[in-house]
Amino acid sequence: MAESPFKADIERVQKEYSEKMTPGAIAYIPGSSVVNKTGSWRVFMPEFNRDKCVRCYLCYIYCPEPAIYLDEENYPVFDYDYCKGCGICANECPTDAIVMVRETK
Amino acid sequence: MPIRTVMKANEAAAWAAKLAKPKVIAAFPITPSTLIPEKISEFVANGELDAEFIKVESEHSAISACVGASAAGVRTFTATASQGLALMHEVLFIAAGMRLPIVIAVGNRSLSAPINIWNDWQDTISERDTGWLQFYAENNQEALDLILIAFKVAEDERVLLPAMVGFDAFILTHTVEPVEIPDQEVVDEFLGEYEPKHAYLDPARPITQGTLAFPAHYMEARYTVWEANENAKKVIDEAFAEFEKKFGRKYSKIEEYRTDDAEIIFVTMGSLAGTVKEYVDHLREKGIKAGAAKLTVYRPFPTEEVRELAKKAKVLALLEKNVTFSVGGALFQDFSRALINQKEKPILVDFILGLGGRDVTFKELDEVLEISKKALAGEEFDEVNWIGLRKEIL
Ligand code: SF4
Ligand code: SF4
């Protein structure tokens, strides 16, 4: 899987966020939400079949997280650090290129 | 010149709010504090107070709107009582955790069931662990003054915590007493314009408030609320001193009355303190060495002052209008904790009285005295005593 495009942000925010507790735990650094990896509470995960994909980007548009970004060839890539497994992408995909499968470790 | 007039504590609270010039007031009416939002909406409608009055459909929404407004960076006020305060419960933690200096005026009232609109302190006492500062007023003047002081302390950079000011339902909320309304200019000098330092919205400075904190940060965040409560002790003393200089009225976290050479000190809060002081005068005439003490500040708990007070008496009779089940009252719990590791300590006797508006008169206080005397004489006594309980109907 391709590396998360947020890697640099995550490292920057993680560093600053752990250095000083602010009153009210306010995050003064934009992008702090990328530190909070919300993928851990997922039960089902989207499984992607590149051969079926027609690159219509409905999944990309509808993902509420947004945990889908595009690779060099403009195919969707799923960021499992943030995908919460809601299944919206699978539901919207017109070609069934995405199916939800039970999470296994 | 300050105006001396007569008013109810509810009106005094509304006046305090007007003088503090909050930019947003969100409130839902509830007995016995209904008059506060009514009066404030009048001030706003007449153009006497330049503020946004937000009408909401519940207290949960009222405090939520206050959190939003305070997080956006303005001085914020609301009023409530009893079930209304209880309905705010979860958001009270959020306001304290986000360190938003919101001030609430609370007409102290009992909690259901059974439904009872009269006075005791169970509503605010139940919120003592939210992180909010808590002040208790003895009379209508104190209701006004303590709200101004609450704003001052809450907004101090070393504190940044919300504060509630309690005054007894009906005994104060609906009772007309002489009250001095201070000059606007002096209040302005005392409080200053609210300048949010940590929490405010500005497109040029994006921030995230009410963040998610993972286990690696949550505990530290909670500790900062603890620390702010500790800092508040000093800041409150400073605010009291400055208030005295500007307005001439003296406050302290624990106000003592005839405690020198006292053997029994009656400790209480709120309007009951007035009755107790009268009672002490009455006992002194009879040659009984009694004194009184009133907690004006209950959170942060004035541990040092309690220890000082404890040195002066052989028996501390704690008079409280609240119940902490299987323990007694909240004061009993807090005083026990403050004194447990002290070498010399007085005997603590707990009295639960006046619940749900039950009168506390000299007759009830005589009962308190009898039990306290037993404790003083080394006889057996109950640690927790329900005073004025009608045992015949149980
Ligand atoms: S399952 Fe939901 S969260 Fe995950 S990629 Fe699909 S739309 Fe986004
Ligand atoms: S919705 Fe389906 S077809 Fe469209 S881009 Fe996403 S995976 Fe490909």
Coordinates of C-alpha atoms and ligand atoms in Angstrom, one line a residue:
Chain A
M1 CA 0.0 0.0 0.0
A2 CA 1.2 3.5 -0.8
E3 CA 2.4 5.6 2.1
S4 CA -0.1 8.1 3.7
P5 CA 0.3 11.5 2.1
F6 CA -0.1 12.9 5.6
K7 CA 3.0 11.3 7.0
A8 CA 5.0 14.5 7.4
D9 CA 2.0 16.3 8.9
I10 CA 1.4 13.6 11.4
E11 CA 5.0 13.6 12.6
R12 CA 5.0 17.4 12.9
V13 CA 1.8 17.6 14.8
Q14 CA 2.6 14.6 17.0
K15 CA 5.9 16.3 18.0
E16 CA 4.4 19.7 18.8
Y17 CA 1.3 18.2 20.4
S18 CA 3.3 16.2 22.9
E19 CA 5.6 19.0 23.9
K20 CA 3.1 21.3 25.7
M21 CA -0.3 20.9 27.1
T22 CA -2.4 24.0 26.3
P23 CA -5.2 25.3 28.5
G24 CA -8.3 23.4 27.5
A25 CA -6.3 21.0 25.4
I26 CA -6.7 23.4 22.5
A27 CA -4.7 22.3 19.4
Y28 CA -3.2 25.5 17.9
I29 CA -1.5 23.6 15.1
P30 CA -3.7 23.2 12.0
G31 CA -4.0 19.6 10.9
S32 CA -3.9 18.2 14.4
S33 CA -6.8 15.9 13.6
V34 CA -4.5 13.8 11.4
V35 CA -2.8 12.6 14.6
N36 CA -6.0 10.9 15.7
K37 CA -6.1 7.7 13.7
T38 CA -9.7 6.8 13.7
G39 CA -9.4 3.5 11.8
S40 CA -8.9 1.4 14.9
W41 CA -12.6 1.1 15.7
R42 CA -13.4 -0.4 12.3
V43 CA -15.3 -3.7 12.0
F44 CA -15.6 -4.0 8.2
M45 CA -13.0 -2.7 5.8
P46 CA -13.3 -1.9 2.1
E47 CA -11.5 -4.3 -0.2
F48 CA -10.6 -2.7 -3.6
N49 CA -10.5 -4.5 -6.9
R50 CA -8.5 -2.4 -9.3
D51 CA -9.6 -4.4 -12.4
K52 CA -13.2 -3.4 -11.9
C53 CA -12.6 0.2 -11.2
V54 CA -13.7 2.8 -13.9
R55 CA -12.2 5.7 -12.0
C56 CA -15.5 7.5 -11.6
Y57 CA -14.4 8.8 -8.1
L58 CA -17.8 8.4 -6.5
C59 CA -16.1 6.7 -3.6
Y60 CA -13.6 9.5 -3.4
I61 CA -16.3 12.1 -3.3
Y62 CA -18.6 10.3 -0.8
C63 CA -16.1 9.1 1.8
P64 CA -17.0 11.1 4.9
E65 CA -13.5 10.8 6.5
P66 CA -11.9 11.4 3.8
A67 CA -9.8 8.3 3.8
I68 CA -9.6 7.8 0.0
Y69 CA -6.9 9.5 -2.1
L70 CA -5.7 8.9 -5.6
D71 CA -2.5 7.3 -6.7
E72 CA -0.2 8.4 -9.6
E73 CA -2.6 6.7 -12.1
N74 CA -5.6 8.3 -10.4
Y75 CA -6.9 5.0 -9.0
P76 CA -8.4 5.3 -5.5
V77 CA -6.1 4.3 -2.5
F78 CA -7.6 3.6 0.9
D79 CA -6.0 5.0 4.0
Y80 CA -6.8 2.4 6.6
D81 CA -5.5 4.7 9.4
Y82 CA -8.6 6.8 9.0
C83 CA -11.2 4.6 7.1
K84 CA -13.9 3.9 9.7
G85 CA -15.5 1.1 7.7
C86 CA -18.8 2.8 7.1
G87 CA -19.2 1.1 3.8
I88 CA -20.4 4.2 1.9
C89 CA -17.8 3.8 -0.8
A90 CA -18.8 0.2 -1.4
N91 CA -22.4 1.3 -1.6
E92 CA -21.8 4.1 -4.0
C93 CA -19.4 2.2 -6.3
P94 CA -21.3 1.5 -9.6
T95 CA -19.0 -1.4 -10.6
D96 CA -18.8 -3.3 -7.3
A97 CA -15.0 -2.6 -7.3
I98 CA -15.3 -2.2 -3.6
V99 CA -16.6 -4.8 -1.2
M100 CA -16.8 -4.7 2.6
V101 CA -15.0 -7.6 4.3
R102 CA -14.8 -8.3 8.0
E103 CA -11.6 -6.9 9.6
T104 CA -9.0 -9.5 10.5
K105 CA -5.8 -8.9 12.2
Chain B
M1 CA -22.4 57.2 43.1
P2 CA -23.6 53.6 43.8
I3 CA -27.3 53.3 44.0
R4 CA -28.8 51.8 47.1
T5 CA -32.1 50.2 46.4
V6 CA -34.2 47.1 47.3
M7 CA -34.4 44.0 45.1
K8 CA -34.6 40.2 45.0
A9 CA -31.4 38.1 44.6
N10 CA -32.7 37.2 41.2
E11 CA -32.7 40.8 40.2
A12 CA -29.3 41.3 41.9
A13 CA -27.9 38.5 39.7
A14 CA -29.4 40.1 36.6
W15 CA -27.9 43.4 37.6
A16 CA -24.5 41.8 38.2
A17 CA -24.7 40.3 34.7
K18 CA -25.6 43.7 33.2
L19 CA -22.7 45.3 35.0
A20 CA -20.3 42.6 33.7
K21 CA -21.5 43.3 30.2
P22 CA -21.5 39.7 28.8
K23 CA -21.8 39.5 25.0
V24 CA -23.9 36.4 25.0
I25 CA -26.5 35.2 27.5
A26 CA -28.3 31.9 26.8
A27 CA -30.9 30.8 29.3
F28 CA -34.0 28.7 29.8
P29 CA -36.3 29.7 32.6
I30 CA -36.7 27.5 35.6
T31 CA -38.1 28.1 39.1
P32 CA -36.8 29.8 41.2
S33 CA -34.3 31.6 38.9
T34 CA -36.8 32.5 36.1
L35 CA -36.6 36.1 36.9
I36 CA -32.9 36.3 36.0
P37 CA -33.3 35.6 32.2
E38 CA -36.6 37.7 32.3
K39 CA -34.8 40.7 33.7
I40 CA -31.8 40.3 31.4
S41 CA -33.9 40.0 28.3
E42 CA -35.6 43.3 29.5
F43 CA -32.1 44.9 29.8
V44 CA -31.3 43.7 26.3
A45 CA -34.6 44.7 24.8
N46 CA -34.3 48.2 26.3
G47 CA -30.8 48.6 24.9
E48 CA -29.4 48.9 28.3
L49 CA -27.2 45.9 27.7
D50 CA -25.5 45.3 24.4
A51 CA -25.7 41.6 24.2
E52 CA -27.1 38.6 22.3
F53 CA -29.9 37.0 24.3
I54 CA -30.3 33.5 23.0
K55 CA -33.6 31.8 23.8
V56 CA -33.1 28.1 24.0
E57 CA -35.4 25.0 24.4
S58 CA -33.6 23.5 27.4
E59 CA -30.8 24.0 29.9
H60 CA -28.6 21.6 28.0
S61 CA -28.9 23.9 25.0
A62 CA -28.4 27.0 27.2
I63 CA -25.0 25.8 28.5
S64 CA -24.1 24.4 25.1
A65 CA -24.7 27.9 23.5
C66 CA -22.6 29.4 26.3
V67 CA -19.8 27.0 25.6
G68 CA -20.0 27.9 21.9
A69 CA -20.0 31.6 22.6
S70 CA -17.2 31.4 25.1
A71 CA -15.1 29.3 22.8
A72 CA -15.7 32.0 20.1
G73 CA -14.2 34.5 22.5
V74 CA -16.8 36.5 24.4
R75 CA -17.9 36.9 28.0
T76 CA -20.9 34.6 28.6
F77 CA -23.5 34.2 31.3
T78 CA -26.4 32.0 32.2
A79 CA -28.7 31.2 35.1
T80 CA -30.4 28.1 36.2
A81 CA -31.4 25.9 39.2
S82 CA -32.0 22.3 40.3
Q83 CA -33.0 20.0 37.5
G84 CA -31.9 22.6 35.0
L85 CA -28.4 22.5 36.4
A86 CA -28.6 18.7 36.4
L87 CA -29.6 18.8 32.7
M88 CA -26.4 20.8 32.1
H89 CA -24.3 18.2 33.8
E90 CA -22.4 16.7 30.9
V91 CA -21.7 20.1 29.4
L92 CA -20.4 21.4 32.7
F93 CA -17.5 19.0 32.4
I94 CA -16.9 20.1 28.9
A95 CA -16.9 23.8 29.8
A96 CA -14.3 23.2 32.6
G97 CA -12.2 20.9 30.5
M98 CA -12.1 23.5 27.7
R99 CA -11.3 26.1 30.4
L100 CA -14.1 28.4 29.4
P101 CA -14.8 31.2 32.0
I102 CA -18.6 31.0 31.8
V103 CA -20.5 32.2 34.9
I104 CA -23.8 30.7 36.0
A105 CA -26.1 32.1 38.7
V106 CA -27.9 29.3 40.5
G107 CA -30.9 29.6 42.6
N108 CA -30.1 26.7 44.9
R109 CA -33.0 24.3 44.9
S110 CA -33.6 20.6 45.8
L111 CA -33.6 17.8 43.2
S112 CA -36.5 15.5 42.3
A113 CA -38.0 13.1 43.2
P114 CA -40.3 14.1 44.8
I115 CA -40.6 17.3 42.9
N116 CA -39.7 20.2 45.2
I117 CA -39.0 23.7 44.2
W118 CA -37.7 24.9 47.5
N119 CA -34.2 25.5 48.8
D120 CA -31.4 23.2 49.5
W121 CA -27.9 22.9 48.0
Q122 CA -28.2 19.5 46.4
D123 CA -28.1 20.9 42.8
T124 CA -24.7 22.7 43.0
I125 CA -23.2 20.2 45.5
S126 CA -23.9 17.5 42.9
E127 CA -21.8 19.4 40.4
R128 CA -18.8 19.9 42.7
D129 CA -16.6 17.5 40.8
T130 CA -17.1 19.1 37.4
G131 CA -14.1 21.4 37.9
W132 CA -16.3 24.6 38.2
L133 CA -15.5 27.1 40.9
Q134 CA -18.3 27.5 43.4
F135 CA -19.3 30.5 45.5
Y136 CA -22.3 30.7 47.9
A137 CA -24.0 33.9 48.8
E138 CA -25.5 34.7 52.2
N139 CA -27.7 37.6 51.0
N140 CA -28.7 39.5 47.9
Q141 CA -25.8 41.9 48.0
E142 CA -23.4 38.9 48.1
A143 CA -25.2 37.4 45.1
L144 CA -24.5 40.5 43.1
D145 CA -20.9 40.9 44.4
L146 CA -19.9 37.3 44.0
I147 CA -21.0 37.1 40.4
L148 CA -18.7 40.0 39.6
I149 CA -15.9 38.3 41.6
A150 CA -16.7 35.0 39.8
F151 CA -16.1 36.7 36.4
K152 CA -12.8 38.2 37.6
V153 CA -11.5 34.9 39.0
A154 CA -12.8 32.7 36.1
E155 CA -11.2 34.9 33.5
D156 CA -7.8 35.2 35.2
E157 CA -5.1 33.6 33.0
R158 CA -3.9 31.5 35.9
V159 CA -7.4 30.1 36.4
L160 CA -9.5 30.0 33.2
L161 CA -12.3 28.0 34.7
P162 CA -16.1 28.4 34.7
A163 CA -17.7 29.5 37.9
M164 CA -21.2 29.1 39.6
V165 CA -22.6 31.4 42.2
G166 CA -25.3 29.8 44.3
F167 CA -28.0 31.7 46.4
D168 CA -30.8 30.0 48.3
A169 CA -34.1 29.5 46.4
F170 CA -36.9 31.8 47.7
I171 CA -35.0 32.6 50.9
L172 CA -32.9 34.9 48.7
T173 CA -34.1 34.6 45.1
H174 CA -37.6 36.0 45.9
T175 CA -36.8 38.0 49.0
V176 CA -36.4 41.8 48.7
E177 CA -33.4 43.2 50.5
P178 CA -31.4 46.4 50.3
V179 CA -28.7 46.1 47.6
E180 CA -26.1 48.5 46.5
I181 CA -25.7 48.6 42.8
P182 CA -22.1 49.6 42.1
D183 CA -21.1 52.2 39.5
Q184 CA -20.6 50.9 36.0
E185 CA -17.2 52.7 35.8
V186 CA -15.9 51.0 38.9
V187 CA -17.1 47.6 37.7
D188 CA -15.4 48.3 34.3
E189 CA -12.2 49.1 36.1
F190 CA -12.5 45.9 38.3
L191 CA -13.4 43.5 35.5
G192 CA -12.0 45.1 32.4
E193 CA -13.0 44.2 28.8
Y194 CA -12.9 40.4 28.3
E195 CA -9.9 39.6 26.3
P196 CA -9.8 35.9 25.4
K197 CA -6.3 34.7 25.4
H198 CA -6.6 31.0 24.8
A199 CA -10.0 30.3 23.2
Y200 CA -11.3 32.5 20.4
L201 CA -12.2 32.1 16.8
D202 CA -10.0 33.9 14.2
P203 CA -9.8 32.8 10.6
A204 CA -6.1 33.8 10.7
R205 CA -5.4 31.5 13.6
P206 CA -7.1 28.1 13.0
I207 CA -7.4 26.1 16.2
T208 CA -9.2 22.9 17.3
Q209 CA -11.2 23.2 20.5
G210 CA -12.9 20.3 22.3
T211 CA -10.3 18.0 20.8
L212 CA -10.1 14.2 21.1
A213 CA -7.3 13.3 23.6
F214 CA -5.9 9.8 23.5
P215 CA -4.7 8.2 26.7
A216 CA -1.3 9.8 26.2
H217 CA -2.7 13.3 26.8
Y218 CA -6.1 13.0 28.6
M219 CA -4.6 12.6 32.0
E220 CA -2.4 15.7 31.6
A221 CA -5.4 17.7 30.4
R222 CA -7.3 16.7 33.5
Y223 CA -4.4 17.6 35.7
T224 CA -4.4 21.1 34.2
V225 CA -8.0 21.5 35.5
W226 CA -6.8 20.4 38.9
E227 CA -3.9 22.8 38.8
A228 CA -6.2 25.7 37.7
N229 CA -8.4 24.9 40.7
E230 CA -5.4 25.1 43.0
N231 CA -4.3 28.4 41.4
A232 CA -7.7 29.8 41.9
K233 CA -7.2 29.8 45.7
K234 CA -4.6 32.6 45.4
V235 CA -6.5 34.4 42.6
I236 CA -9.7 34.5 44.7
D237 CA -7.8 36.1 47.6
E238 CA -6.5 38.7 45.3
A239 CA -9.9 39.3 43.7
F240 CA -11.4 39.7 47.2
A241 CA -8.8 42.2 48.2
E242 CA -9.2 44.2 45.0
F243 CA -13.0 44.1 45.4
E244 CA -12.7 45.5 49.0
K245 CA -10.5 48.3 47.8
K246 CA -12.9 49.3 45.0
F247 CA -16.3 48.6 46.5
G248 CA -15.6 48.6 50.3
R249 CA -17.1 45.2 51.0
K250 CA -14.9 42.6 52.5
Y251 CA -15.0 38.9 51.5
S252 CA -12.9 35.9 52.5
K253 CA -13.1 32.2 51.6
I254 CA -14.2 31.4 55.1
E255 CA -15.9 34.2 57.1
E256 CA -15.5 33.7 60.8
Y257 CA -17.9 35.1 63.4
R258 CA -17.0 35.2 67.1
T259 CA -14.7 32.2 66.7
D260 CA -12.0 33.4 69.1
D261 CA -12.2 31.3 72.3
A262 CA -15.1 29.4 70.8
E263 CA -15.6 25.8 71.9
I264 CA -18.3 24.9 69.3
I265 CA -18.2 26.5 65.9
F266 CA -21.2 26.1 63.6
V267 CA -20.1 25.8 60.0
T268 CA -22.4 26.4 57.1
M269 CA -22.9 28.2 53.7
G270 CA -25.4 30.4 52.0
S271 CA -28.3 32.2 53.8
L272 CA -28.2 29.8 56.7
A273 CA -25.0 31.6 57.8
G274 CA -27.2 34.7 58.7
T275 CA -29.4 32.6 61.0
V276 CA -26.5 30.9 62.6
K277 CA -24.7 34.2 63.4
E278 CA -27.9 35.4 65.2
Y279 CA -28.0 32.1 67.0
V280 CA -24.4 32.5 68.1
D281 CA -25.2 35.9 69.5
H282 CA -28.1 34.4 71.4
L283 CA -25.8 31.6 72.8
R284 CA -23.1 34.1 73.8
E285 CA -25.6 36.0 75.8
K286 CA -26.3 32.8 77.7
G287 CA -22.5 32.4 78.2
I288 CA -22.1 29.5 75.8
K289 CA -18.8 29.7 73.9
A290 CA -20.1 29.4 70.4
G291 CA -18.9 30.8 67.0
A292 CA -19.9 30.6 63.4
A293 CA -18.1 30.1 60.1
K294 CA -19.4 30.5 56.6
L295 CA -17.8 29.1 53.5
T296 CA -18.1 31.7 50.7
V297 CA -16.0 29.6 48.5
Y298 CA -16.6 25.8 48.3
R299 CA -14.7 25.0 45.2
P300 CA -11.7 25.3 45.2
F301 CA -12.1 23.8 48.7
P302 CA -10.3 26.2 51.1
T303 CA -8.3 23.5 52.9
E304 CA -5.8 25.8 54.5
E305 CA -8.5 28.1 55.9
V306 CA -10.4 25.0 57.2
R307 CA -7.3 23.9 59.0
E308 CA -6.9 27.3 60.6
L309 CA -10.5 27.3 61.7
A310 CA -10.2 23.8 63.1
K311 CA -7.5 25.0 65.5
K312 CA -10.0 27.3 67.1
A313 CA -12.6 24.9 68.2
K314 CA -13.2 21.6 70.1
V315 CA -16.3 20.8 68.1
L316 CA -17.1 21.7 64.5
A317 CA -20.8 21.4 63.8
L318 CA -21.3 21.1 60.1
L319 CA -24.7 22.3 59.0
E320 CA -25.6 21.3 55.5
K321 CA -28.5 21.2 53.2
N322 CA -27.4 18.3 51.1
V323 CA -26.9 14.6 51.4
T324 CA -24.0 12.4 50.3
F325 CA -25.5 9.0 50.7
S326 CA -23.9 6.7 53.3
V327 CA -21.4 9.5 54.2
G328 CA -23.6 12.3 55.5
G329 CA -23.1 15.7 53.9
A330 CA -20.5 17.0 51.4
L331 CA -19.0 19.4 53.9
F332 CA -18.5 16.5 56.4
Q333 CA -16.6 14.6 53.7
D334 CA -14.5 17.6 52.7
F335 CA -13.7 18.7 56.3
S336 CA -12.8 15.1 57.2
R337 CA -10.4 15.0 54.3
A338 CA -8.9 18.4 55.2
L339 CA -8.3 17.4 58.8
I340 CA -7.5 13.7 58.7
N341 CA -3.7 14.1 58.7
Q342 CA -3.6 17.0 61.2
K343 CA -2.2 16.3 64.6
E344 CA -4.8 18.3 66.6
K345 CA -8.2 18.1 65.3
P346 CA -11.7 19.0 66.6
I347 CA -14.6 16.5 66.7
L348 CA -16.7 16.8 63.6
V349 CA -20.4 16.4 63.9
D350 CA -22.6 16.4 60.8
F351 CA -26.1 17.8 60.6
I352 CA -28.4 17.4 57.6
L353 CA -31.2 20.0 57.8
G354 CA -33.4 22.3 55.8
L355 CA -33.8 19.9 52.9
G356 CA -36.4 20.9 50.3
G357 CA -37.2 24.2 52.0
R358 CA -37.7 22.9 55.5
D359 CA -37.3 25.8 57.9
V360 CA -34.1 26.1 60.0
T361 CA -34.9 28.2 63.0
F362 CA -33.5 28.5 66.5
K363 CA -35.6 25.4 67.5
E364 CA -33.6 23.2 65.0
L365 CA -30.4 24.9 66.0
D366 CA -31.1 24.1 69.7
E367 CA -31.2 20.4 68.6
V368 CA -27.8 20.9 66.9
L369 CA -26.4 22.5 70.0
E370 CA -27.6 19.6 72.3
I371 CA -25.8 17.0 70.1
S372 CA -22.7 19.2 69.8
K373 CA -22.6 19.6 73.6
K374 CA -22.7 15.9 73.9
A375 CA -19.7 15.6 71.6
L376 CA -17.9 18.3 73.6
A377 CA -18.5 16.5 76.8
G378 CA -17.1 13.3 75.4
E379 CA -20.4 11.5 75.4
E380 CA -21.6 9.3 72.6
F381 CA -23.1 11.0 69.6
D382 CA -24.1 10.1 66.0
E383 CA -21.7 11.3 63.4
V384 CA -24.5 12.1 61.0
N385 CA -27.7 13.7 62.4
W386 CA -30.9 14.5 60.5
I387 CA -32.3 17.5 62.2
G388 CA -36.1 18.2 62.3
L389 CA -36.8 14.8 60.8
R390 CA -40.5 13.9 61.4
K391 CA -39.8 10.4 62.6
E392 CA -43.5 9.9 63.5
I393 CA -44.5 9.7 59.8
L394 CA -41.7 7.3 58.8
Ligands
SF4_1 S1 -15.6 2.5 4.3 FE1 -16.3 4.6 4.7 S2 -14.6 5.6 5.6 FE2 -13.8 3.8 4.7 S3 -13.1 4.4 2.7 FE3 -15.2 3.7 2.4 S4 -16.4 5.6 2.6 FE4 -14.4 6.0 3.5
SF4_2 S1 -16.6 4.4 -7.0 FE1 -15.9 2.3 -7.7 S2 -15.5 2.6 -9.8 FE2 -15.7 4.7 -9.0 S3 -13.6 5.2 -8.5 FE3 -14.4 4.3 -6.7 S4 -13.8 2.2 -6.8 FE4 -13.6 3.0 -8.8

